[in-house]
């Protein structure tokens, strides 16, 4: 898939971009990898980490369509990962969120069409499903733009799809680094916004693998949703510091008690596969696609009216021991002893 291809990643110096580049360099032979982002220091640090002569670094903002067109010249595939993601920051700076997450998404689409890119996968979030905060609403708008972009392609062989998944455990901005920080600083408690709160759980490696799988599966117009376990946030706290009490501090503005990835209102166009769901377009796209059979030959089926994929009602929850195993690997400096090992994810046949 990626051998002798040029790939561009917007927001490429973030947690996802770093892991995605590592995977591309170790398991494929890409022709060129372009990192498009705003922070020159992070780009320099990334160049020092990988020291690869196929990496190219473009300083640029997704708000700048002309700069995107320049960076996308002769690019085959794009992963759009750039976004303003902090929920409170978006609430206090709404227009900045809109400029990056919505207008920036439209610029990526325009530039990809202009430069004849072949496949584009945009990263979304569980907060885009039935959104209650501006970040989620802006990503929902972005999702809609990328799906509708398939109708702008005309006769061009270009496909736009979306990958939606939950909070990435251990990534920058997640609760695990925050808990790790205050534990090392000697905190006498761990703050939890609500004791009933649940979240979907995905590791960075699993997220990158699912995006790669989606490139193989995509026909254009899909929202890909992986099947994930859920975690109770109180059990995450217990796994990290069982000796510390938990203090409930209240739900933050724009925060949900449980997250949703496949809303009930989308059930009539949601398809279930063995390890993922596909939300098909609500509009007719210009190309004919049988979304119940993807390009790998995997067969899906309708989920039925009333289906909803929510972290609180998810039948698959991780136990404290499984969470502890991951935390021990991610933060060995905490000295947490693991009790069991987490079962490895199924490896895709093309990853061997």
Tab-separated table of C-alpha atoms in Angstrom:
chain	number	residue	atom	x	y	z
A	1	UNK	CA	0.000	0.000	0.000
A	2	UNK	CA	2.599	2.589	1.070
A	3	UNK	CA	5.661	1.223	-0.738
A	4	UNK	CA	7.098	3.804	-3.140
A	5	UNK	CA	4.286	6.203	-2.272
A	6	UNK	CA	4.409	9.758	-0.957
A	7	UNK	CA	2.400	10.338	2.221
A	8	UNK	CA	1.599	13.655	3.911
A	9	UNK	CA	0.444	13.978	7.516
A	10	UNK	CA	-1.108	17.236	8.683
A	11	UNK	CA	-0.312	17.892	12.321
A	12	UNK	CA	2.410	15.313	11.795
A	13	UNK	CA	4.529	16.168	14.842
A	14	UNK	CA	1.768	15.098	17.255
A	15	UNK	CA	1.485	11.760	19.041
A	16	UNK	CA	-0.286	10.116	16.109
A	17	UNK	CA	2.125	11.465	13.502
A	18	UNK	CA	5.172	10.272	15.422
A	19	UNK	CA	3.805	6.736	15.768
A	20	UNK	CA	2.511	6.645	12.192
A	21	UNK	CA	5.895	7.687	10.783
A	22	UNK	CA	7.622	5.083	12.944
A	23	UNK	CA	5.313	2.400	11.527
A	24	UNK	CA	5.799	3.565	7.926
A	25	UNK	CA	9.583	3.541	8.253
A	26	UNK	CA	9.753	0.153	9.959
A	27	UNK	CA	7.225	-1.827	7.902
A	28	UNK	CA	7.019	-0.129	4.501
A	29	UNK	CA	9.289	1.487	1.947
A	30	UNK	CA	7.653	4.840	1.256
A	31	UNK	CA	9.111	7.164	-1.323
A	32	UNK	CA	8.562	10.292	0.765
A	33	UNK	CA	6.872	11.259	4.039
A	34	UNK	CA	5.849	14.891	4.412
A	35	UNK	CA	5.259	16.342	7.877
A	36	UNK	CA	3.035	19.415	7.668
A	37	UNK	CA	2.685	21.367	10.925
A	38	UNK	CA	3.129	24.759	12.565
A	39	UNK	CA	5.789	24.145	15.231
A	40	UNK	CA	9.369	24.342	13.948
A	41	UNK	CA	10.831	23.109	17.250
A	42	UNK	CA	8.755	19.930	17.185
A	43	UNK	CA	9.728	19.412	13.557
A	44	UNK	CA	13.415	19.711	14.429
A	45	UNK	CA	12.989	17.296	17.352
A	46	UNK	CA	11.208	14.845	15.066
A	47	UNK	CA	13.945	15.094	12.441
A	48	UNK	CA	16.510	14.357	15.154
A	49	UNK	CA	14.538	11.343	16.323
A	50	UNK	CA	14.120	9.647	12.946
A	51	UNK	CA	17.079	10.950	10.897
A	52	UNK	CA	15.561	9.627	7.688
A	53	UNK	CA	16.399	11.045	4.268
A	54	UNK	CA	12.827	10.420	3.024
A	55	UNK	CA	11.270	12.720	5.641
A	56	UNK	CA	10.336	16.209	4.459
A	57	UNK	CA	9.206	18.970	6.813
A	58	UNK	CA	6.838	21.765	5.794
A	59	UNK	CA	6.116	24.620	8.169
A	60	UNK	CA	2.508	25.492	7.465
A	61	UNK	CA	-1.001	25.835	8.812
A	62	UNK	CA	-4.091	24.063	7.504
A	63	UNK	CA	-5.674	27.524	7.460
A	64	UNK	CA	-3.348	28.350	4.527
A	65	UNK	CA	-4.708	26.643	1.403
A	66	UNK	CA	-1.932	27.847	-0.919
A	67	UNK	CA	0.735	26.449	1.375
A	68	UNK	CA	-1.152	23.134	1.548
A	69	UNK	CA	-1.252	22.927	-2.248
A	70	UNK	CA	2.504	23.434	-2.374
A	71	UNK	CA	3.141	20.748	0.246
A	72	UNK	CA	0.781	18.283	-1.479
A	73	UNK	CA	2.504	18.328	-4.842
A	74	UNK	CA	3.040	14.706	-6.018
A	75	UNK	CA	1.586	13.295	-2.777
A	76	UNK	CA	-0.364	10.026	-3.062
A	77	UNK	CA	-1.974	9.650	0.378
A	78	UNK	CA	-2.910	12.059	3.174
A	79	UNK	CA	-3.711	11.581	6.848
A	80	UNK	CA	-5.397	14.701	8.194
A	81	UNK	CA	-4.547	14.758	11.901
A	82	UNK	CA	-4.236	18.518	12.514
A	83	UNK	CA	-6.877	19.943	14.849
A	84	UNK	CA	-7.469	22.081	17.899
A	85	UNK	CA	-8.501	19.353	20.355
A	86	UNK	CA	-8.740	20.806	23.843
A	87	UNK	CA	-12.417	21.048	24.810
A	88	UNK	CA	-12.139	24.030	27.226
A	89	UNK	CA	-9.842	25.944	24.846
A	90	UNK	CA	-12.388	25.531	22.052
A	91	UNK	CA	-15.198	26.786	24.291
A	92	UNK	CA	-13.248	29.935	25.177
A	93	UNK	CA	-11.828	30.490	21.668
A	94	UNK	CA	-14.640	29.280	19.411
A	95	UNK	CA	-13.663	31.040	16.203
A	96	UNK	CA	-10.088	29.748	16.405
A	97	UNK	CA	-11.457	26.218	16.701
A	98	UNK	CA	-13.724	26.786	13.698
A	99	UNK	CA	-10.894	28.233	11.592
A	100	UNK	CA	-8.684	25.197	12.138
A	101	UNK	CA	-11.120	22.310	12.462
A	102	UNK	CA	-13.699	23.326	9.844
A	103	UNK	CA	-12.126	25.848	7.507
A	104	UNK	CA	-8.802	24.004	7.746
A	105	UNK	CA	-10.532	20.735	6.832
A	106	UNK	CA	-12.073	22.412	3.788
A	107	UNK	CA	-8.641	23.705	2.770
A	108	UNK	CA	-7.197	20.183	2.989
A	109	UNK	CA	-10.004	18.912	0.743
A	110	UNK	CA	-9.529	21.730	-1.783
A	111	UNK	CA	-5.764	21.223	-1.906
A	112	UNK	CA	-6.059	17.430	-2.239
A	113	UNK	CA	-8.490	17.801	-5.145
A	114	UNK	CA	-6.199	20.351	-6.777
A	115	UNK	CA	-3.136	18.116	-6.468
A	116	UNK	CA	-4.889	14.839	-7.437
A	117	UNK	CA	-4.170	13.006	-4.179
A	118	UNK	CA	-5.476	9.429	-4.335
A	119	UNK	CA	-6.635	8.634	-0.778
A	120	UNK	CA	-7.335	10.855	2.236
A	121	UNK	CA	-8.187	9.644	5.729
A	122	UNK	CA	-9.296	12.301	8.211
A	123	UNK	CA	-8.998	11.575	11.925
A	124	UNK	CA	-12.138	12.289	13.919
A	125	UNK	CA	-13.169	11.757	17.532
A	126	UNK	CA	-15.921	10.155	19.570
A	127	UNK	CA	-16.881	13.700	20.582
A	128	UNK	CA	-18.165	14.250	17.019
A	129	UNK	CA	-21.015	11.787	17.687
A	130	UNK	CA	-23.999	13.631	19.184
A	131	UNK	CA	-21.705	16.538	20.133
A	132	UNK	CA	-22.331	18.751	23.137
A	133	UNK	CA	-19.166	20.865	22.883
A	134	UNK	CA	-17.686	23.004	20.127
A	135	UNK	CA	-14.726	20.708	19.566
A	136	UNK	CA	-17.086	17.804	18.864
A	137	UNK	CA	-19.369	19.968	16.731
A	138	UNK	CA	-16.433	21.249	14.680
A	139	UNK	CA	-15.191	17.710	14.087
A	140	UNK	CA	-18.688	16.614	13.075
A	141	UNK	CA	-18.686	19.434	10.516
A	142	UNK	CA	-15.233	18.307	9.380
A	143	UNK	CA	-16.483	14.720	8.998
A	144	UNK	CA	-19.378	15.934	6.868
A	145	UNK	CA	-17.013	17.942	4.671
A	146	UNK	CA	-14.758	14.954	4.023
A	147	UNK	CA	-17.666	12.643	3.212
A	148	UNK	CA	-19.242	15.180	0.857
A	149	UNK	CA	-15.862	15.751	-0.810
A	150	UNK	CA	-16.324	12.434	-2.626
A	151	UNK	CA	-18.956	14.203	-4.725
A	152	UNK	CA	-16.500	16.938	-5.691
A	153	UNK	CA	-14.021	14.507	-7.204
A	154	UNK	CA	-15.844	14.043	-10.505
A	155	UNK	CA	-13.862	11.564	-12.590
A	156	UNK	CA	-10.738	11.927	-10.463
A	157	UNK	CA	-9.649	8.671	-8.775
A	158	UNK	CA	-9.712	10.181	-5.293
A	159	UNK	CA	-11.307	8.834	-2.115
A	160	UNK	CA	-12.084	10.605	1.163
A	161	UNK	CA	-12.918	8.662	4.350
A	162	UNK	CA	-12.950	9.294	8.100
A	163	UNK	CA	-11.631	7.317	11.069
A	164	UNK	CA	-13.363	7.915	14.401
A	165	UNK	CA	-12.048	6.537	17.676
A	166	UNK	CA	-11.989	7.336	21.369
A	167	UNK	CA	-9.423	8.815	23.712
A	168	UNK	CA	-5.903	7.584	22.983
A	169	UNK	CA	-4.497	6.160	26.209
A	170	UNK	CA	-1.137	7.659	27.078
A	171	UNK	CA	-1.079	10.258	24.294
A	172	UNK	CA	-0.230	13.876	24.956
A	173	UNK	CA	-3.247	15.494	26.608
A	174	UNK	CA	-4.793	12.259	27.890
A	175	UNK	CA	-5.494	11.606	31.563
A	176	UNK	CA	-2.659	9.100	31.995
A	177	UNK	CA	0.237	11.582	31.605
A	178	UNK	CA	-1.654	13.969	33.902
A	179	UNK	CA	-2.130	11.311	36.588
A	180	UNK	CA	1.488	10.252	36.167
A	181	UNK	CA	2.643	13.838	36.666
A	182	UNK	CA	0.693	14.505	39.858
A	183	UNK	CA	1.587	11.087	41.309
A	184	UNK	CA	5.292	11.832	40.826
A	185	UNK	CA	4.744	15.265	42.388
A	186	UNK	CA	3.376	13.595	45.522
A	187	UNK	CA	-0.339	14.323	45.249
A	188	UNK	CA	-2.424	12.926	48.125
A	189	UNK	CA	-5.394	12.102	45.820
A	190	UNK	CA	-6.430	11.630	42.201
A	191	UNK	CA	-9.170	13.931	40.857
A	192	UNK	CA	-12.023	12.355	38.890
A	193	UNK	CA	-14.680	14.538	37.297
A	194	UNK	CA	-17.423	11.952	37.980
A	195	UNK	CA	-17.231	8.515	39.575
A	196	UNK	CA	-19.546	6.971	36.936
A	197	UNK	CA	-17.588	8.297	33.960
A	198	UNK	CA	-16.510	5.846	31.243
A	199	UNK	CA	-14.393	6.184	28.126
A	200	UNK	CA	-13.428	4.058	25.135
A	201	UNK	CA	-9.830	2.870	25.367
A	202	UNK	CA	-7.387	2.656	22.469
A	203	UNK	CA	-3.605	2.702	22.492
A	204	UNK	CA	-1.628	4.843	20.093
A	205	UNK	CA	-0.280	1.760	18.332
A	206	UNK	CA	-3.789	0.371	17.876
A	207	UNK	CA	-5.020	3.720	16.550
A	208	UNK	CA	-2.259	3.855	13.941
A	209	UNK	CA	-2.907	0.264	12.903
A	210	UNK	CA	-6.610	0.967	12.482
A	211	UNK	CA	-5.864	3.952	10.248
A	212	UNK	CA	-3.585	1.777	8.122
A	213	UNK	CA	-6.323	-0.854	7.904
A	214	UNK	CA	-8.772	1.846	6.816
A	215	UNK	CA	-6.525	2.806	3.894
A	216	UNK	CA	-6.785	-0.793	2.690
A	217	UNK	CA	-10.546	-1.030	3.295
A	218	UNK	CA	-11.776	2.355	2.114
A	219	UNK	CA	-13.956	2.960	-0.930
A	220	UNK	CA	-14.690	6.594	-0.084
A	221	UNK	CA	-17.446	8.029	2.090
A	222	UNK	CA	-17.121	5.751	5.130
A	223	UNK	CA	-16.669	6.653	8.776
A	224	UNK	CA	-14.629	3.784	10.222
A	225	UNK	CA	-15.140	3.031	13.929
A	226	UNK	CA	-13.047	0.357	15.689
A	227	UNK	CA	-14.534	-1.996	18.262
A	228	UNK	CA	-12.840	-1.004	21.499
A	229	UNK	CA	-13.010	-1.857	25.181
A	230	UNK	CA	-14.277	0.706	27.667
A	231	UNK	CA	-12.739	1.757	30.965
A	232	UNK	CA	-14.210	3.242	34.109
A	233	UNK	CA	-12.195	6.302	35.026
A	234	UNK	CA	-12.237	5.318	38.699
A	235	UNK	CA	-10.559	2.037	37.735
A	236	UNK	CA	-7.931	3.887	35.707
A	237	UNK	CA	-7.129	5.875	38.852
A	238	UNK	CA	-7.047	2.685	40.939
A	239	UNK	CA	-4.730	1.008	38.430
A	240	UNK	CA	-2.276	3.900	38.575
A	241	UNK	CA	-2.285	4.570	42.318
A	242	UNK	CA	-4.391	2.098	44.352
A	243	UNK	CA	-3.244	3.689	47.594
A	244	UNK	CA	-4.522	7.180	46.738
A	245	UNK	CA	-8.126	8.244	47.423
A	246	UNK	CA	-10.292	9.451	44.551
A	247	UNK	CA	-11.827	12.922	44.809
A	248	UNK	CA	-14.789	13.788	42.587
A	249	UNK	CA	-14.304	17.317	41.226
A	250	UNK	CA	-17.296	17.698	38.881
A	251	UNK	CA	-17.825	17.372	35.151
A	252	UNK	CA	-16.090	20.074	33.133
A	253	UNK	CA	-17.945	22.292	30.642
A	254	UNK	CA	-18.689	20.348	27.486
A	255	UNK	CA	-17.792	16.978	28.995
A	256	UNK	CA	-19.976	13.865	28.724
A	257	UNK	CA	-20.467	11.148	31.318
A	258	UNK	CA	-20.152	8.517	28.569
A	259	UNK	CA	-18.879	8.821	25.014
A	260	UNK	CA	-20.659	7.647	21.864
A	261	UNK	CA	-19.050	6.540	18.616
A	262	UNK	CA	-22.073	5.260	16.671
A	263	UNK	CA	-25.167	7.327	17.545
A	264	UNK	CA	-28.589	5.701	17.704
A	265	UNK	CA	-29.844	8.107	15.041
A	266	UNK	CA	-27.240	6.688	12.638
A	267	UNK	CA	-28.179	3.041	13.227
A	268	UNK	CA	-30.060	2.717	9.949
A	269	UNK	CA	-26.828	3.319	8.017
A	270	UNK	CA	-24.343	1.610	10.333
A	271	UNK	CA	-22.733	-1.682	9.299
A	272	UNK	CA	-21.017	-4.103	11.675
A	273	UNK	CA	-17.880	-6.046	10.739
A	274	UNK	CA	-15.873	-8.450	12.902
A	275	UNK	CA	-13.624	-5.807	14.470
A	276	UNK	CA	-15.147	-2.485	13.432
A	277	UNK	CA	-18.230	-0.558	12.356
A	278	UNK	CA	-18.768	1.521	9.241
A	279	UNK	CA	-21.142	4.485	9.224
A	280	UNK	CA	-22.140	4.936	5.600
A	281	UNK	CA	-22.879	8.318	4.007
A	282	UNK	CA	-26.242	9.908	4.706
A	283	UNK	CA	-26.075	11.412	1.220
A	284	UNK	CA	-25.595	9.664	-2.100
A	285	UNK	CA	-21.974	9.841	-3.204
A	286	UNK	CA	-21.080	9.974	-6.863
A	287	UNK	CA	-19.429	6.543	-7.030
A	288	UNK	CA	-21.305	3.291	-6.524
A	289	UNK	CA	-19.997	1.442	-3.478
A	290	UNK	CA	-21.132	-1.698	-1.706
A	291	UNK	CA	-20.217	-0.747	1.840
A	292	UNK	CA	-21.230	-4.183	3.151
A	293	UNK	CA	-18.227	-5.660	1.350
A	294	UNK	CA	-15.001	-3.708	1.610
A	295	UNK	CA	-11.968	-3.885	-0.670
A	296	UNK	CA	-10.441	-6.643	1.489
A	297	UNK	CA	-13.488	-8.823	0.920
A	298	UNK	CA	-14.705	-8.485	4.516
A	299	UNK	CA	-18.489	-8.837	4.842
A	300	UNK	CA	-20.606	-6.711	7.168
A	301	UNK	CA	-24.256	-6.610	8.186
A	302	UNK	CA	-26.764	-4.008	9.323
A	303	UNK	CA	-26.802	-3.361	13.073
A	304	UNK	CA	-30.548	-2.787	13.258
A	305	UNK	CA	-32.696	0.134	14.339
A	306	UNK	CA	-31.983	1.387	17.867
A	307	UNK	CA	-28.328	0.335	17.947
A	308	UNK	CA	-25.925	2.679	19.714
A	309	UNK	CA	-22.232	2.190	20.451
A	310	UNK	CA	-21.622	3.927	23.781
A	311	UNK	CA	-18.790	3.558	26.296
A	312	UNK	CA	-21.157	3.089	29.248
A	313	UNK	CA	-23.170	0.241	27.709
A	314	UNK	CA	-20.274	-1.363	25.831
A	315	UNK	CA	-20.162	-5.081	26.790
A	316	UNK	CA	-16.347	-5.047	26.739
A	317	UNK	CA	-14.699	-3.389	29.773
A	318	UNK	CA	-11.048	-3.649	30.786
A	319	UNK	CA	-10.312	-4.883	34.301
A	320	UNK	CA	-8.028	-2.985	36.661
A	321	UNK	CA	-5.270	-5.552	36.114
A	322	UNK	CA	-5.402	-5.039	32.340
A	323	UNK	CA	-5.289	-1.265	32.724
A	324	UNK	CA	-2.380	-1.639	35.152
A	325	UNK	CA	-0.403	-3.678	32.615
A	326	UNK	CA	-0.708	-0.939	30.029
A	327	UNK	CA	0.154	1.781	32.534
A	328	UNK	CA	3.218	-0.129	33.687
A	329	UNK	CA	4.473	-0.289	30.104
A	330	UNK	CA	3.656	3.356	29.370
A	331	UNK	CA	4.966	4.767	32.667
A	332	UNK	CA	7.606	2.369	34.079
A	333	UNK	CA	8.924	5.128	36.333
A	334	UNK	CA	5.827	4.753	38.524
A	335	UNK	CA	6.892	1.243	39.534
A	336	UNK	CA	3.431	-0.269	39.069
A	337	UNK	CA	3.453	-4.077	39.207
A	338	UNK	CA	1.395	-5.805	36.514
A	339	UNK	CA	-0.828	-8.744	37.393
A	340	UNK	CA	-1.886	-9.912	33.936
A	341	UNK	CA	-1.012	-9.135	30.356
A	342	UNK	CA	-3.390	-7.496	27.953
A	343	UNK	CA	-4.298	-9.748	25.052
A	344	UNK	CA	-2.534	-8.533	21.885
A	345	UNK	CA	-4.656	-6.988	19.160
A	346	UNK	CA	-5.358	-9.071	16.083
A	347	UNK	CA	-2.648	-8.347	13.562
A	348	UNK	CA	-3.816	-7.571	10.051
A	349	UNK	CA	-2.593	-10.030	7.419
A	350	UNK	CA	-0.876	-7.281	5.434
A	351	UNK	CA	1.119	-6.226	8.515
A	352	UNK	CA	3.138	-9.478	8.641
